[in-house]
Coordinates of N, CA and C in Angstrom, one line a residue:
M45 N 10.5 -0.6 -6.9 CA 10.6 0.2 -6.3 C 10.9 1.3 -6.7
S46 N 10.6 2.0 -6.5 CA 10.6 3.4 -6.6 C 12.4 4.5 -6.3
L47 N 12.9 3.3 -5.5 CA 14.0 4.0 -5.1 C 15.3 4.2 -6.4
C48 N 14.9 2.6 -6.9 CA 15.8 2.7 -7.3 C 15.9 3.3 -8.3
R49 N 14.9 4.2 -9.4 CA 14.5 5.2 -9.9 C 15.0 5.9 -9.7
N50 N 15.2 6.6 -8.2 CA 14.0 7.3 -7.7 C 15.7 8.3 -6.7
A51 N 16.7 7.3 -6.7 CA 18.0 7.5 -5.1 C 17.7 9.0 -4.9
G52 N 18.1 9.4 -6.2 CA 18.6 10.5 -6.4 C 17.6 11.9 -6.2
S53 N 16.0 12.2 -6.3 CA 15.3 12.5 -6.7 C 14.7 12.7 -4.7
F54 N 14.9 11.2 -4.3 CA 14.9 11.6 -2.0 C 16.1 12.1 -1.6
H55 N 16.7 12.1 -1.8 CA 19.0 12.6 -1.7 C 18.8 11.7 -0.6
A56 N 18.8 10.4 -1.2 CA 18.9 9.3 0.5 C 20.6 9.0 0.1
T57 N 20.7 8.2 1.1 CA 22.6 8.5 1.0 C 22.3 6.5 2.0
V58 N 23.2 6.5 1.2 CA 23.7 5.3 2.2 C 22.7 4.1 2.4
V59 N 23.2 4.7 4.0 CA 22.6 4.3 4.8 C 21.2 4.3 5.5
D60 N 19.8 5.5 4.5 CA 18.9 5.4 3.7 C 18.5 4.3 2.7
V61 N 19.4 3.9 1.7 CA 18.9 2.7 1.1 C 19.3 1.5 1.3
Q62 N 20.4 0.9 2.1 CA 20.2 0.7 3.0 C 19.1 -0.1 4.5
W63 N 18.1 1.1 4.8 CA 17.2 0.9 5.2 C 16.2 0.4 4.6
V64 N 16.0 1.1 3.4 CA 14.8 0.7 2.8 C 14.1 -1.2 2.0
I65 N 15.7 -1.3 2.2 CA 16.3 -2.5 1.6 C 15.7 -3.2 2.6
E66 N 17.3 -3.3 3.6 CA 16.2 -3.7 4.9 C 15.3 -3.6 6.0
S67 N 14.5 -3.0 5.6 CA 13.3 -3.1 6.7 C 12.0 -4.0 6.5
Y68 N 12.7 -4.0 4.9 CA 11.4 -5.1 4.4 C 12.0 -6.7 5.3
G69 N 12.6 -6.9 5.4 CA 13.1 -8.1 5.8 C 13.6 -8.3 7.5
L70 N 13.4 -7.5 7.8 CA 13.3 -7.0 9.5 C 12.0 -8.1 9.7
F71 N 11.2 -6.8 8.8 CA 9.4 -7.0 9.9 C 9.3 -8.4 9.7
L72 N 9.7 -8.7 8.0 CA 8.9 -10.8 7.6 C 9.9 -11.1 9.1
G73 N 11.4 -11.4 8.8 CA 11.7 -12.1 9.8 C 12.0 -12.0 10.9
A74 N 11.4 -10.5 12.1 CA 10.9 -10.6 13.1 C 9.4 -11.1 13.4
L75 N 8.4 -11.8 12.5 CA 7.6 -12.4 12.4 C 7.0 -13.6 12.8
I76 N 8.4 -14.1 12.6 CA 8.5 -15.5 11.2 C 7.1 -16.7 12.9
L77 N 7.4 -16.2 13.7 CA 6.4 -17.0 14.3 C 5.0 -17.0 15.4
V78 N 4.6 -15.1 14.5 CA 3.4 -14.6 15.1 C 2.6 -15.3 13.8
G79 N 2.4 -15.1 12.3 CA 1.9 -15.7 11.3 C 1.6 -17.0 12.1
G80 N 2.1 -18.0 12.5 CA 1.0 -19.2 12.7 C 0.6 -19.0 13.2
S81 N 0.6 -17.9 14.2 CA -0.6 -18.6 16.1 C -1.3 -17.1 15.1
L82 N -1.2 -15.9 14.5 CA -2.4 -15.4 13.9 C -3.7 -16.3 13.5
G83 N -3.1 -17.3 12.7 CA -3.4 -18.1 12.0 C -4.2 -18.7 12.5
D84 N -4.2 -19.6 14.0 CA -4.9 -19.9 14.3 C -5.8 -19.4 15.3
L85 N -5.3 -18.4 16.1 CA -6.3 -17.3 16.5 C -7.7 -17.1 15.8
F86 N -7.0 -16.6 14.3 CA -8.5 -15.7 14.1 C -8.3 -16.5 12.8
G87 N -8.3 -17.4 11.7 CA -8.2 -18.4 10.6 C -7.4 -18.2 9.8
R88 N -7.0 -19.2 9.9 CA -6.0 -19.3 7.7 C -6.2 -17.6 6.9
R89 N -7.8 -18.7 6.4 CA -7.8 -17.2 5.8 C -8.3 -15.7 5.8
L90 N -8.9 -15.6 6.5 CA -8.5 -13.8 7.2 C -7.4 -13.8 7.4
I91 N -6.2 -14.2 7.7 CA -4.7 -13.9 7.9 C -4.0 -13.7 6.4
F92 N -4.5 -14.1 5.2 CA -4.1 -14.4 4.6 C -4.6 -13.3 3.6
V93 N -5.8 -13.4 2.8 CA -6.2 -11.8 3.0 C -6.1 -11.0 3.5
T94 N -5.4 -10.5 4.7 CA -5.1 -9.3 5.5 C -3.7 -9.4 5.2
G95 N -3.6 -10.1 5.3 CA -1.5 -9.6 4.4 C -1.5 -9.5 3.3
V96 N -2.7 -9.8 2.2 CA -2.6 -9.3 0.7 C -2.6 -8.0 1.0
L97 N -4.2 -7.7 1.4 CA -4.1 -6.7 1.9 C -3.4 -5.0 2.4
I98 N -2.8 -5.6 3.5 CA -1.2 -5.2 3.9 C -0.8 -5.3 3.3
F99 N 0.1 -5.2 1.8 CA 1.1 -5.4 1.5 C 0.7 -4.7 0.0
A100 N -0.3 -5.2 -0.4 CA -1.0 -4.4 -1.3 C -1.5 -2.7 -1.2
A101 N -1.9 -2.9 0.0 CA -1.7 -1.0 0.8 C 0.6 -0.2 1.5
A102 N 0.5 -0.9 1.2 CA 2.0 -0.7 1.7 C 2.5 -0.1 0.1
S103 N 2.3 -1.7 -0.8 CA 3.0 -1.0 -1.8 C 2.1 0.0 -2.9
L104 N 1.3 0.7 -2.3 CA 0.4 2.0 -3.4 C 1.3 2.8 -2.8
A105 N 1.1 3.2 -1.1 CA 2.9 4.2 0.0 C 3.6 3.7 -1.1
C106 N 4.5 2.8 -1.1 CA 6.0 3.0 -1.7 C 6.0 4.0 -2.8
G107 N 5.1 3.4 -4.0 CA 4.7 3.9 -4.9 C 4.5 5.4 -5.3
I108 N 4.7 6.4 -4.4 CA 3.4 7.8 -4.3 C 4.8 7.8 -1.8
A109 N 5.3 7.1 -2.3 CA 5.8 8.4 -0.9 C 7.0 9.5 -1.4
P110 N 6.7 9.9 -1.0 CA 7.0 12.0 -1.1 C 8.1 11.7 -0.4
N111 N 9.5 10.8 0.0 CA 11.0 11.7 0.7 C 11.4 10.3 1.3
V112 N 12.6 9.6 1.6 CA 12.9 8.3 2.3 C 12.5 7.9 3.1
H113 N 11.9 8.3 3.8 CA 12.3 8.2 5.4 C 10.7 7.5 5.3
Q114 N 8.7 8.1 4.8 CA 8.7 7.4 4.2 C 8.0 6.2 3.9
L115 N 9.2 5.8 2.8 CA 9.4 4.8 1.7 C 9.6 3.6 2.2
I116 N 10.5 4.0 3.7 CA 11.2 2.9 4.6 C 10.5 2.2 5.4
I117 N 8.5 3.1 5.7 CA 8.2 2.6 7.1 C 7.3 2.2 6.2
A118 N 7.2 2.1 4.5 CA 5.8 1.9 3.5 C 6.7 0.2 3.8
R119 N 8.4 0.3 3.3 CA 8.9 -1.4 3.5 C 8.5 -2.2 4.5
S120 N 8.4 -1.4 6.2 CA 8.2 -1.9 6.6 C 7.1 -2.5 6.7
I121 N 6.0 -2.0 6.8 CA 4.5 -2.7 6.7 C 4.5 -3.2 5.4
Q122 N 5.4 -3.6 4.1 CA 5.2 -4.4 3.0 C 5.4 -5.7 4.0
G123 N 6.6 -5.9 4.7 CA 7.2 -7.0 5.6 C 6.3 -7.5 6.0
V124 N 5.7 -7.0 7.0 CA 4.3 -7.4 8.2 C 3.6 -8.4 7.2
G125 N 3.2 -6.9 5.6 CA 1.6 -7.7 5.3 C 2.1 -8.9 4.4
R126 N 3.6 -9.1 4.2 CA 4.0 -10.0 3.5 C 4.2 -11.4 4.0
H127 N 4.3 -10.8 5.7 CA 4.5 -12.1 6.5 C 3.5 -13.3 6.5
C128 N 1.9 -12.4 6.6 CA 1.2 -12.2 6.9 C 0.5 -13.5 5.4
S129 N 0.7 -12.9 4.5 CA 0.0 -14.0 3.6 C 1.5 -14.9 2.8
C130 N 2.4 -15.3 3.3 CA 3.6 -16.4 3.4 C 2.9 -17.0 4.2
R131 N 3.1 -16.5 5.6 CA 2.5 -17.8 6.5 C 1.6 -18.5 5.9
G132 N -0.2 -17.5 5.9 CA -1.2 -17.8 5.6 C -1.7 -18.9 4.6
S133 N -0.3 -18.7 3.6 CA -0.9 -19.2 1.8 C 0.4 -20.6 2.0
L134 N 0.9 -20.7 3.2 CA 1.6 -21.8 3.5 C 1.0 -23.1 4.3
A135 N -0.1 -22.4 5.6 CA -1.3 -22.8 5.8 C -2.3 -24.0 5.0
I136 N -2.6 -22.8 4.2 CA -3.8 -23.2 3.0 C -3.4 -24.1 2.0
I137 N -2.8 -24.0 2.0 CA -2.0 -25.5 1.4 C -2.4 -26.2 2.1
T138 N -1.8 -26.4 2.8 CA -1.0 -27.5 3.3 C -2.0 -28.1 3.9
T139 N -3.9 -27.6 4.6 CA -4.3 -28.2 4.5 C -5.5 -28.3 3.0
S140 N -5.3 -27.6 2.3 CA -5.9 -28.4 1.4 C -6.0 -28.7 0.2
F141 N -4.6 -29.5 0.3 CA -4.3 -30.8 -0.3 C -4.1 -32.1 0.4
D142 N -4.5 -32.3 0.0 CA -4.9 -34.0 0.0 C -3.0 -34.3 0.1
E143 N -2.8 -35.3 0.5 CA -1.2 -36.5 1.5 C -0.8 -36.3 -0.3
K144 N -1.2 -36.6 -0.8 CA -0.8 -37.8 -2.7 C -0.3 -36.4 -3.3
S145 N -0.5 -35.2 -3.4 CA -0.6 -34.6 -3.8 C 0.0 -33.1 -3.5
R146 N 0.1 -33.2 -1.5 CA 0.1 -31.9 -1.5 C 2.0 -31.5 -1.3
G147 N 2.4 -32.9 -2.0 CA 4.0 -32.7 -1.9 C 4.6 -31.2 -2.6
H148 N 3.5 -31.4 -4.4 CA 3.4 -31.2 -5.1 C 3.5 -29.4 -5.2
A149 N 2.5 -29.0 -4.5 CA 2.0 -28.0 -3.9 C 2.9 -26.8 -3.0
I150 N 3.5 -28.3 -2.4 CA 4.7 -27.7 -1.8 C 5.6 -26.6 -2.4
G151 N 6.1 -27.3 -3.4 CA 6.9 -28.1 -4.2 C 7.2 -26.7 -5.0
T152 N 5.9 -26.5 -5.7 CA 5.6 -25.2 -5.7 C 5.2 -24.3 -5.8
W153 N 4.6 -24.0 -4.7 CA 4.8 -22.3 -3.2 C 6.0 -22.7 -3.6
S154 N 6.6 -23.5 -2.7 CA 8.5 -23.0 -2.9 C 9.9 -21.9 -4.0
G155 N 9.5 -22.7 -4.5 CA 8.9 -22.7 -6.8 C 9.0 -20.9 -6.6
F156 N 8.5 -20.8 -6.5 CA 7.5 -19.5 -6.6 C 7.9 -17.9 -5.4
T157 N 7.7 -18.6 -4.7 CA 9.0 -17.7 -3.7 C 10.3 -17.5 -3.3
A158 N 10.9 -18.4 -4.5 CA 12.8 -18.0 -4.1 C 12.6 -17.6 -5.7
I159 N 11.9 -17.4 -6.2 CA 12.1 -17.1 -7.9 C 10.8 -15.1 -7.6
T160 N 9.7 -15.2 -7.0 CA 9.4 -13.3 -7.4 C 10.2 -12.7 -6.8
P161 N 11.5 -13.0 -6.1 CA 11.9 -11.7 -4.9 C 12.6 -11.3 -6.6
Q162 N 13.4 -12.3 -7.4 CA 14.2 -11.9 -7.9 C 13.6 -11.7 -9.9
L163 N 12.4 -10.9 -9.9 CA 11.7 -11.0 -11.0 C 11.9 -9.0 -10.0
D164 N 12.0 -9.2 -9.9 CA 11.6 -6.4 -9.1 C 12.0 -6.6 -10.1
P165 N 12.0 -5.6 -11.1 CA 12.4 -5.3 -12.0 C 13.8 -3.8 -11.5
C166 N 14.3 -3.4 -9.8 CA 15.2 -2.6 -9.7 C 16.6 -3.6 -9.5

């Protein structure tokens, strides 16, 4: 995340930094029930792909954000994209794997979901 390396150049306050961090989780958590419903209405694959595209575009916006306020907005949008792709991916896994291999697939998905946030170089 660009804020960790450039907090000084953004002239970010502690409150600004907190918003950058929490805005992602806020939108991710606030939409917990919406993702599954959207997948049911419009198709799991469409919502998953849309979520990945939203997350990728928001990541680019984070990288080029000229100020902390635009970074907060981009991080919020990342939370929306992550939510759609996360909920969609689990739904796709549950319908794509047979009953015997589904537990292993969900376990792998859960493991990567838990590990990848720790890989952030920030």
